[in-house]
Coordinates of C-alpha atoms in Angstrom, one line a residue:
M1 CA -0.3 -0.2 0.1
N2 CA 1.6 3.4 -0.9
S3 CA 1.4 5.8 1.9
K4 CA 1.2 10.0 2.0
K5 CA 2.2 12.2 4.7
T6 CA 0.6 15.6 5.1
D7 CA -0.2 18.2 8.0
I8 CA -4.3 17.9 7.5
M9 CA -6.5 15.6 6.0
V10 CA -10.1 16.5 5.1
I11 CA -12.6 13.7 4.4
G12 CA -15.9 15.3 2.4
L13 CA -16.1 17.0 -1.0
G14 CA -18.8 19.4 0.4
L15 CA -18.8 23.1 1.0
A16 CA -17.7 22.7 4.8
G17 CA -14.7 20.1 3.4
M18 CA -13.7 22.1 0.8
V19 CA -13.9 25.3 3.0
A20 CA -11.8 23.8 5.6
A21 CA -9.0 22.9 3.2
A22 CA -8.9 26.2 2.0
R23 CA -8.8 27.7 5.3
A24 CA -5.7 25.3 6.5
A25 CA -3.8 25.8 3.1
E26 CA -4.1 29.8 3.9
L27 CA -2.8 29.2 7.3
G28 CA 0.3 27.7 5.2
K29 CA -0.7 23.9 6.1
K30 CA -0.3 20.9 3.6
V31 CA -3.7 19.6 3.3
V32 CA -5.2 16.6 1.2
L33 CA -8.7 16.6 0.2
V34 CA -10.6 13.4 -0.3
G35 CA -14.3 12.9 -1.2
K36 CA -15.9 9.7 -3.0
G37 CA -18.1 11.9 -5.4
A38 CA -18.9 15.5 -6.7
G39 CA -19.9 16.4 -2.9
S40 CA -23.7 17.7 -2.0
L41 CA -23.0 21.4 -3.5
T42 CA -23.6 20.4 -6.5
L43 CA -27.0 19.7 -5.5
S44 CA -27.6 22.9 -3.9
S45 CA -29.1 26.3 -4.8
G46 CA -25.6 27.5 -4.9
G47 CA -26.9 30.3 -2.1
I48 CA -25.2 30.5 1.4
D49 CA -28.5 30.5 3.5
L50 CA -27.2 31.8 6.8
W51 CA -30.6 31.4 8.3
G52 CA -34.1 32.1 6.8
Y53 CA -36.8 32.5 8.8
S54 CA -38.0 34.7 11.9
L55 CA -37.7 32.3 15.1
E56 CA -41.1 34.2 16.4
Q57 CA -42.7 33.9 13.3
P58 CA -41.5 30.8 11.2
E59 CA -43.8 31.8 8.2
K60 CA -42.0 35.2 7.5
P61 CA -38.2 35.5 6.1
A62 CA -35.4 36.8 8.5
L63 CA -35.0 40.4 8.1
S64 CA -31.6 40.0 9.9
P65 CA -30.3 36.4 9.5
R66 CA -27.5 37.6 12.3
H67 CA -29.7 38.3 14.7
E68 CA -31.8 35.6 14.4
I69 CA -28.7 33.5 14.8
S70 CA -27.5 35.3 17.8
R71 CA -30.6 35.0 19.8
L72 CA -30.6 30.9 18.6
V73 CA -27.3 30.3 20.2
E74 CA -28.6 31.9 23.4
R75 CA -31.3 29.6 24.0
N76 CA -29.7 26.3 21.7
K77 CA -26.4 25.5 22.8
D78 CA -26.6 22.2 20.8
H79 CA -27.2 24.0 17.5
P80 CA -23.6 24.0 15.4
Y81 CA -23.9 27.8 15.6
A82 CA -23.1 27.7 19.1
K83 CA -19.8 26.1 18.6
A84 CA -19.2 27.9 15.5
A85 CA -20.7 31.6 15.1
D86 CA -17.7 33.1 16.8
V87 CA -16.1 33.0 13.4
L88 CA -19.5 33.9 11.3
E89 CA -18.3 36.9 9.9
D90 CA -14.9 36.0 9.5
S91 CA -15.8 33.2 7.7
L92 CA -18.1 35.0 5.4
A93 CA -15.1 37.6 4.5
F94 CA -12.9 34.5 3.8
F95 CA -15.6 33.0 1.4
Q96 CA -16.3 36.0 -0.4
A97 CA -12.5 36.6 -0.7
V98 CA -12.2 32.9 -2.2
C99 CA -14.9 33.2 -4.9
R100 CA -14.2 36.7 -6.0
S101 CA -10.4 35.2 -6.6
A102 CA -11.8 32.1 -8.3
G103 CA -14.1 34.7 -11.0
L104 CA -17.3 34.2 -8.9
P105 CA -18.5 37.0 -6.9
Y106 CA -21.0 36.7 -4.1
L107 CA -22.7 39.4 -3.1
S108 CA -24.6 40.5 0.1
N109 CA -27.7 42.6 0.4
G110 CA -26.2 44.7 3.3
L111 CA -27.1 42.9 6.5
G112 CA -30.4 41.3 5.3
N113 CA -31.4 38.4 2.9
W114 CA -31.9 38.1 -0.5
L115 CA -35.2 37.3 -1.4
V116 CA -34.4 34.9 -4.6
P117 CA -37.2 33.8 -7.0
T118 CA -37.3 29.9 -7.3
A119 CA -38.4 28.1 -10.3
L120 CA -41.6 27.1 -8.2
G121 CA -42.5 31.0 -8.1
T122 CA -41.6 31.3 -4.2
L123 CA -39.0 33.5 -2.8
R124 CA -35.9 31.5 -1.1
P125 CA -34.2 33.8 1.8
T126 CA -30.5 33.9 1.6
C127 CA -27.6 35.5 2.8
L128 CA -25.2 35.5 0.0
V129 CA -25.7 34.8 -3.9
P130 CA -23.7 35.1 -7.0
E131 CA -23.9 38.1 -8.9
S132 CA -26.2 35.9 -11.7
M133 CA -29.2 35.6 -8.8
A134 CA -29.3 39.1 -7.4
V135 CA -32.4 40.3 -8.1
P136 CA -33.6 43.4 -7.1
D137 CA -36.4 44.5 -5.1
L138 CA -39.3 43.2 -6.4
Q139 CA -41.3 45.6 -5.0
Q140 CA -39.8 48.3 -7.3
V141 CA -40.5 46.2 -10.6
A142 CA -43.3 47.2 -12.8
R143 CA -43.0 44.4 -15.1
I144 CA -41.2 40.9 -15.4
L145 CA -40.3 39.0 -18.4
L146 CA -40.1 35.1 -17.6
V147 CA -38.1 33.3 -19.9
G148 CA -38.8 29.6 -20.6
F149 CA -37.1 27.1 -22.9
A150 CA -39.1 24.7 -24.8
E151 CA -36.1 21.9 -24.6
L152 CA -35.7 22.4 -20.8
K153 CA -38.4 20.3 -19.1
D154 CA -37.6 20.9 -15.5
F155 CA -38.5 24.9 -15.7
Y156 CA -42.1 26.1 -16.3
P157 CA -42.5 29.8 -16.4
A158 CA -46.2 29.5 -16.3
V159 CA -46.1 27.8 -12.8
L160 CA -43.4 30.5 -11.7
A161 CA -46.0 33.3 -12.7
V162 CA -48.8 31.9 -10.7
N163 CA -47.2 31.4 -7.9
L164 CA -45.0 34.7 -7.9
Q165 CA -48.1 36.7 -8.5
K166 CA -50.0 34.8 -5.2
C167 CA -46.9 35.3 -2.9
G168 CA -47.7 38.7 -2.6
C169 CA -44.1 40.3 -3.3
L170 CA -45.4 42.4 -6.4
P171 CA -46.5 46.1 -6.4
S172 CA -49.9 46.4 -7.6
G173 CA -50.2 46.5 -11.1
C174 CA -47.1 44.8 -11.8
R175 CA -47.5 42.9 -14.9
L176 CA -45.9 39.4 -15.6
D177 CA -45.3 38.1 -19.4
I178 CA -43.3 34.6 -20.8
A179 CA -40.8 34.4 -23.5
D180 CA -41.1 30.9 -24.8
V181 CA -37.5 30.1 -26.6
R182 CA -37.2 27.3 -29.2
M183 CA -33.8 25.7 -29.9
S184 CA -33.0 22.6 -31.5
G185 CA -36.1 20.7 -30.4
R186 CA -34.1 17.6 -28.7
E187 CA -34.9 17.6 -24.8
M188 CA -32.1 19.3 -22.8
N189 CA -31.3 19.1 -19.0
A190 CA -29.7 22.4 -17.4
V191 CA -26.0 21.2 -18.0
T192 CA -26.4 20.6 -21.7
L193 CA -28.4 23.8 -22.5
A194 CA -25.5 25.9 -20.5
G195 CA -23.0 24.7 -22.3
R196 CA -24.9 25.4 -25.5
L197 CA -25.4 29.1 -24.2
E198 CA -21.8 29.4 -24.0
Q199 CA -21.9 29.9 -28.1
L200 CA -22.2 33.5 -28.9
G201 CA -24.3 32.3 -32.0
V202 CA -26.5 30.2 -30.0
L203 CA -27.0 33.0 -27.5
E204 CA -27.7 35.6 -30.3
E205 CA -30.7 33.3 -31.9
V206 CA -31.9 33.2 -28.1
V207 CA -32.1 36.9 -27.8
A208 CA -33.6 37.1 -31.2
Q209 CA -36.7 35.6 -29.6
I210 CA -36.6 37.3 -26.2
R211 CA -36.1 40.8 -27.4
P212 CA -40.0 41.4 -29.1
H213 CA -41.1 41.2 -25.9
L214 CA -39.0 43.6 -24.1
T215 CA -40.1 47.1 -22.9
P216 CA -37.8 49.7 -20.9
G217 CA -37.6 48.7 -17.5
T218 CA -38.4 45.3 -17.8
L219 CA -36.9 42.7 -15.4
V220 CA -35.7 39.4 -17.1
L221 CA -35.8 36.3 -15.4
V222 CA -34.4 33.0 -16.7
P223 CA -34.0 29.5 -15.5
P224 CA -30.1 28.9 -14.1
V225 CA -28.8 28.1 -17.5
L226 CA -26.2 31.3 -18.3
G227 CA -23.3 29.1 -18.8
R228 CA -21.0 26.9 -16.6
A229 CA -17.2 27.2 -17.3
R230 CA -17.7 30.8 -18.9
H231 CA -20.9 31.7 -17.2
R232 CA -19.6 35.4 -16.2
Q233 CA -19.0 36.3 -20.2
V234 CA -22.9 34.6 -20.9
R235 CA -24.3 36.4 -18.6
E236 CA -22.1 39.8 -19.9
N237 CA -23.2 38.6 -23.6
L238 CA -26.6 38.6 -22.6
A239 CA -27.0 41.9 -21.0
A240 CA -25.4 43.5 -23.9
L241 CA -27.4 41.6 -26.2
L242 CA -30.6 42.5 -24.4
G243 CA -29.8 45.8 -23.5
C244 CA -30.7 44.8 -19.9
P245 CA -29.8 42.5 -17.5
A246 CA -31.7 38.9 -16.7
Y247 CA -30.8 37.3 -13.5
E248 CA -31.3 33.6 -12.6
V249 CA -34.0 32.1 -10.6
A250 CA -33.0 29.3 -8.0
G251 CA -33.4 25.9 -9.8
L252 CA -34.2 22.4 -8.9
P253 CA -31.0 20.1 -8.3
P254 CA -28.6 19.6 -9.9
A255 CA -28.5 23.2 -10.2
L256 CA -25.8 25.4 -12.2
P257 CA -25.1 27.4 -9.2
G258 CA -24.3 24.8 -6.8
L259 CA -21.6 23.1 -9.7
R260 CA -20.4 26.8 -10.8
L261 CA -19.4 27.0 -7.0
S262 CA -17.8 23.5 -6.7
D263 CA -15.8 24.5 -9.7
A264 CA -14.9 27.5 -8.5
L265 CA -13.8 26.2 -5.0
L266 CA -11.7 23.5 -6.4
T267 CA -9.9 25.8 -8.6
H268 CA -9.1 27.8 -5.6
L269 CA -7.9 24.7 -3.3
K270 CA -5.7 23.3 -6.2
R271 CA -4.1 26.8 -7.0
N272 CA -3.5 26.9 -3.5
G273 CA -1.6 23.5 -3.1
V274 CA -4.1 21.3 -1.7
T275 CA -4.2 17.7 -2.9
V276 CA -7.6 16.7 -4.0
L277 CA -8.3 12.9 -4.3
S278 CA -12.1 12.7 -5.8
G279 CA -13.6 9.1 -6.2
S280 CA -11.9 7.8 -3.2
T281 CA -13.5 6.1 -0.2
V282 CA -12.4 5.8 3.1
H283 CA -11.7 1.7 3.6
S284 CA -10.3 2.0 7.2
V285 CA -9.2 4.1 10.1
R286 CA -5.8 3.2 12.4
L287 CA -5.7 4.6 15.7
D288 CA -3.1 4.7 18.8
E289 CA -3.3 1.9 21.5
Q290 CA -4.9 3.9 23.6
R291 CA -7.6 4.9 20.9
R292 CA -7.4 8.8 21.4
R293 CA -5.9 9.7 18.3
C294 CA -6.4 8.8 14.8
L295 CA -2.8 8.0 13.1
A296 CA -4.0 7.1 9.7
V297 CA -6.6 6.9 7.3
Q298 CA -6.9 4.5 4.6
L299 CA -8.7 5.0 1.0
A300 CA -9.7 2.9 -2.0
G301 CA -9.5 4.7 -5.1
P302 CA -8.7 4.5 -8.8
G303 CA -5.1 4.2 -8.2
G304 CA -5.4 1.5 -5.4
R305 CA -5.2 1.5 -1.9
L306 CA -3.2 4.6 0.1
E307 CA -2.5 5.3 3.5
V308 CA -2.6 9.1 4.6
Q309 CA -1.0 10.0 7.6
A310 CA -1.8 13.7 9.1
A311 CA -1.5 15.6 12.3
A312 CA -5.0 16.2 12.2
Y313 CA -8.4 15.1 10.3
V314 CA -11.4 17.1 9.6
L315 CA -14.5 15.1 9.2
A316 CA -17.0 16.7 6.8
S317 CA -18.6 13.6 5.0
G318 CA -22.2 14.7 5.6
S319 CA -25.3 13.5 7.0
F320 CA -27.4 10.5 5.2
L321 CA -27.3 12.2 2.0
G322 CA -23.3 12.4 2.1
G323 CA -23.0 9.1 3.4
G324 CA -21.3 10.2 6.9
L325 CA -24.1 8.5 8.7
K326 CA -26.5 5.4 8.0
A327 CA -29.3 4.1 10.1
G328 CA -30.7 0.6 10.6
P329 CA -33.3 -0.8 13.1
G330 CA -33.0 1.2 16.4
L331 CA -29.8 2.8 15.6
V332 CA -27.8 5.5 13.6
Q333 CA -23.9 5.1 13.2
E334 CA -21.3 7.3 12.0
T335 CA -19.3 5.4 9.3
I336 CA -15.8 6.4 9.0
F337 CA -14.8 6.7 13.0
G338 CA -17.5 5.2 14.5
L339 CA -18.2 8.2 16.5
P340 CA -21.4 8.4 18.8
V341 CA -24.4 9.7 17.1
Q342 CA -27.3 12.0 19.2
F343 CA -30.4 10.8 17.8
D344 CA -34.0 10.2 19.2
P345 CA -35.2 6.5 18.2
D346 CA -38.8 7.4 19.1
G347 CA -38.9 10.9 16.6
W348 CA -37.7 10.4 13.6
A349 CA -40.2 12.0 11.5
C350 CA -43.7 14.1 11.6
E351 CA -46.6 12.7 10.2
E352 CA -47.4 15.1 7.7
F353 CA -44.6 15.4 4.9
L354 CA -44.2 19.1 4.4
D355 CA -44.4 19.8 8.2
R356 CA -43.4 22.9 8.9
R357 CA -41.4 21.9 12.4
G358 CA -39.4 19.6 10.0
H359 CA -38.5 15.9 10.1
A360 CA -36.5 14.9 13.4
F361 CA -34.0 13.0 11.3
N362 CA -32.6 15.7 9.7
S363 CA -31.0 17.1 13.5
F364 CA -29.6 13.9 13.8
G365 CA -25.3 14.0 13.8
L366 CA -22.6 14.5 16.0
R367 CA -22.1 16.1 19.4
V368 CA -19.1 18.6 19.4
N369 CA -17.1 20.9 21.9
E370 CA -16.1 24.5 21.3
N371 CA -13.2 23.2 19.2
L372 CA -15.7 21.0 17.1
Q373 CA -14.1 17.7 18.3
P374 CA -16.7 15.1 18.6
V375 CA -17.6 13.9 22.1
D376 CA -19.6 11.3 23.7
G377 CA -22.9 11.5 25.8
E378 CA -20.5 12.4 28.7
G379 CA -19.0 15.1 27.1
R380 CA -15.7 13.3 26.8
V381 CA -13.6 13.8 23.5
C382 CA -13.5 10.9 21.0
L383 CA -10.2 11.3 19.0
E384 CA -8.4 14.3 20.2
N385 CA -6.9 15.2 16.7
V386 CA -10.5 14.8 14.8
L387 CA -12.9 17.7 14.1
A388 CA -16.1 17.6 12.5
A389 CA -17.7 20.1 10.3
G390 CA -21.1 20.5 8.1
A391 CA -24.1 18.8 8.0
I392 CA -22.9 15.6 10.0
L393 CA -23.0 18.1 13.2
G394 CA -26.0 17.7 14.9
G395 CA -28.5 19.8 16.4
S396 CA -29.5 21.4 12.8
N397 CA -32.8 21.2 11.3
W398 CA -31.3 22.8 8.3
P399 CA -34.1 22.1 5.8
V400 CA -36.8 24.2 7.8
E401 CA -34.1 26.6 9.3
K402 CA -32.7 27.3 5.8
C403 CA -29.4 27.3 7.3
G404 CA -27.5 24.2 5.7
N405 CA -24.4 26.1 3.8
G406 CA -24.0 28.7 6.5
V407 CA -23.5 25.9 9.1
A408 CA -21.1 24.2 6.3
L409 CA -19.3 27.3 5.9
T410 CA -18.9 28.6 9.6
S411 CA -18.0 25.3 10.9
G412 CA -15.6 24.2 7.7
Y413 CA -14.1 27.4 8.1
K414 CA -13.6 27.1 11.9
A415 CA -12.5 23.4 11.6
G416 CA -9.7 24.3 8.8
Q417 CA -8.4 27.3 11.4
L418 CA -8.4 25.0 14.5
A419 CA -6.8 22.1 12.7
A420 CA -4.3 24.4 11.5
G421 CA -3.3 25.4 15.1
G422 CA -2.6 22.2 16.1
V423 CA -5.9 20.8 18.0

């Protein structure tokens, strides 16, 4: 078996893992980042949701996510933000700087949330968005043009229009129109369509069909298909050809904004010397005799077996979706180190699928101390040189709280920083 020594090993190619690796590399450490797949970030909307809704009135979007988080950590000491909110502002600034350097700027809406229209016509509260999704205040818009593509089967502008009119976010008299664009006639997914729009000639043909629907002051909304590798150029070309900007709505997974963010972070990591081993699964771990520290992690990948020896390890392997947790009759297991999982065997889910309280299994995960070290039921550290970040942390019902990427960002940043400091 081949072996490799490094300062820090990060397990997980999602947002938490990549941010942890980026922060540790920035602090001068040698980092190996491993993952078995593309990471759940590629399935996300691409926005950084810090906190979506009011604690007191959960049906209303949070006006100030930072204020809600500060109140949350006072009342819920088991929430991941209670362990990582001390680096919230630093992590946001770090993330924006990394994305800007990678050519994918993320914008804030002051201290509040953006309200980004979704493909279903709802409004998604999110703190940071890429430029392409930074939709102006809809209350100031007199006319909206929704652009659909006949070949794209996951986006229905008529549905978006009906629900957007129902949501009460538009000013009185605001008009919504639809422009149906036709291309090759063959069915395409979002990634294929995005690749076609990177060709200037194709984009010109699309604009020729949209332009007759435009009037001065129209806000143009399109599905998230404005390019992948050349996304910025596609958007600039589209704005120049239309004579006005166009904005992407939040789409269904897999969504281009999440893919672009994953691409940008991977580019940054490789540019800064991080060794990325994708397609690798953890085969086993080797602990010291006292079972207090991890000595090595053994991987199985395309090149065979590899043992990675590190001073510290960041576990960002995700929850059930990412494979960091697995469930069986009456139990939930952490899949790599066998760490204890906090869960309620009698309370997995609500009867109603769309219950506003959210399903309890989403909050199952690891308990950690202030240094993000996993602890047992008595609060004792399980492995001294292992830290956890992201969705594997218990205590957050992220689908209803709308804080998944926010927790991943802050905890990943803190884990990378602490690991680099020798925890």
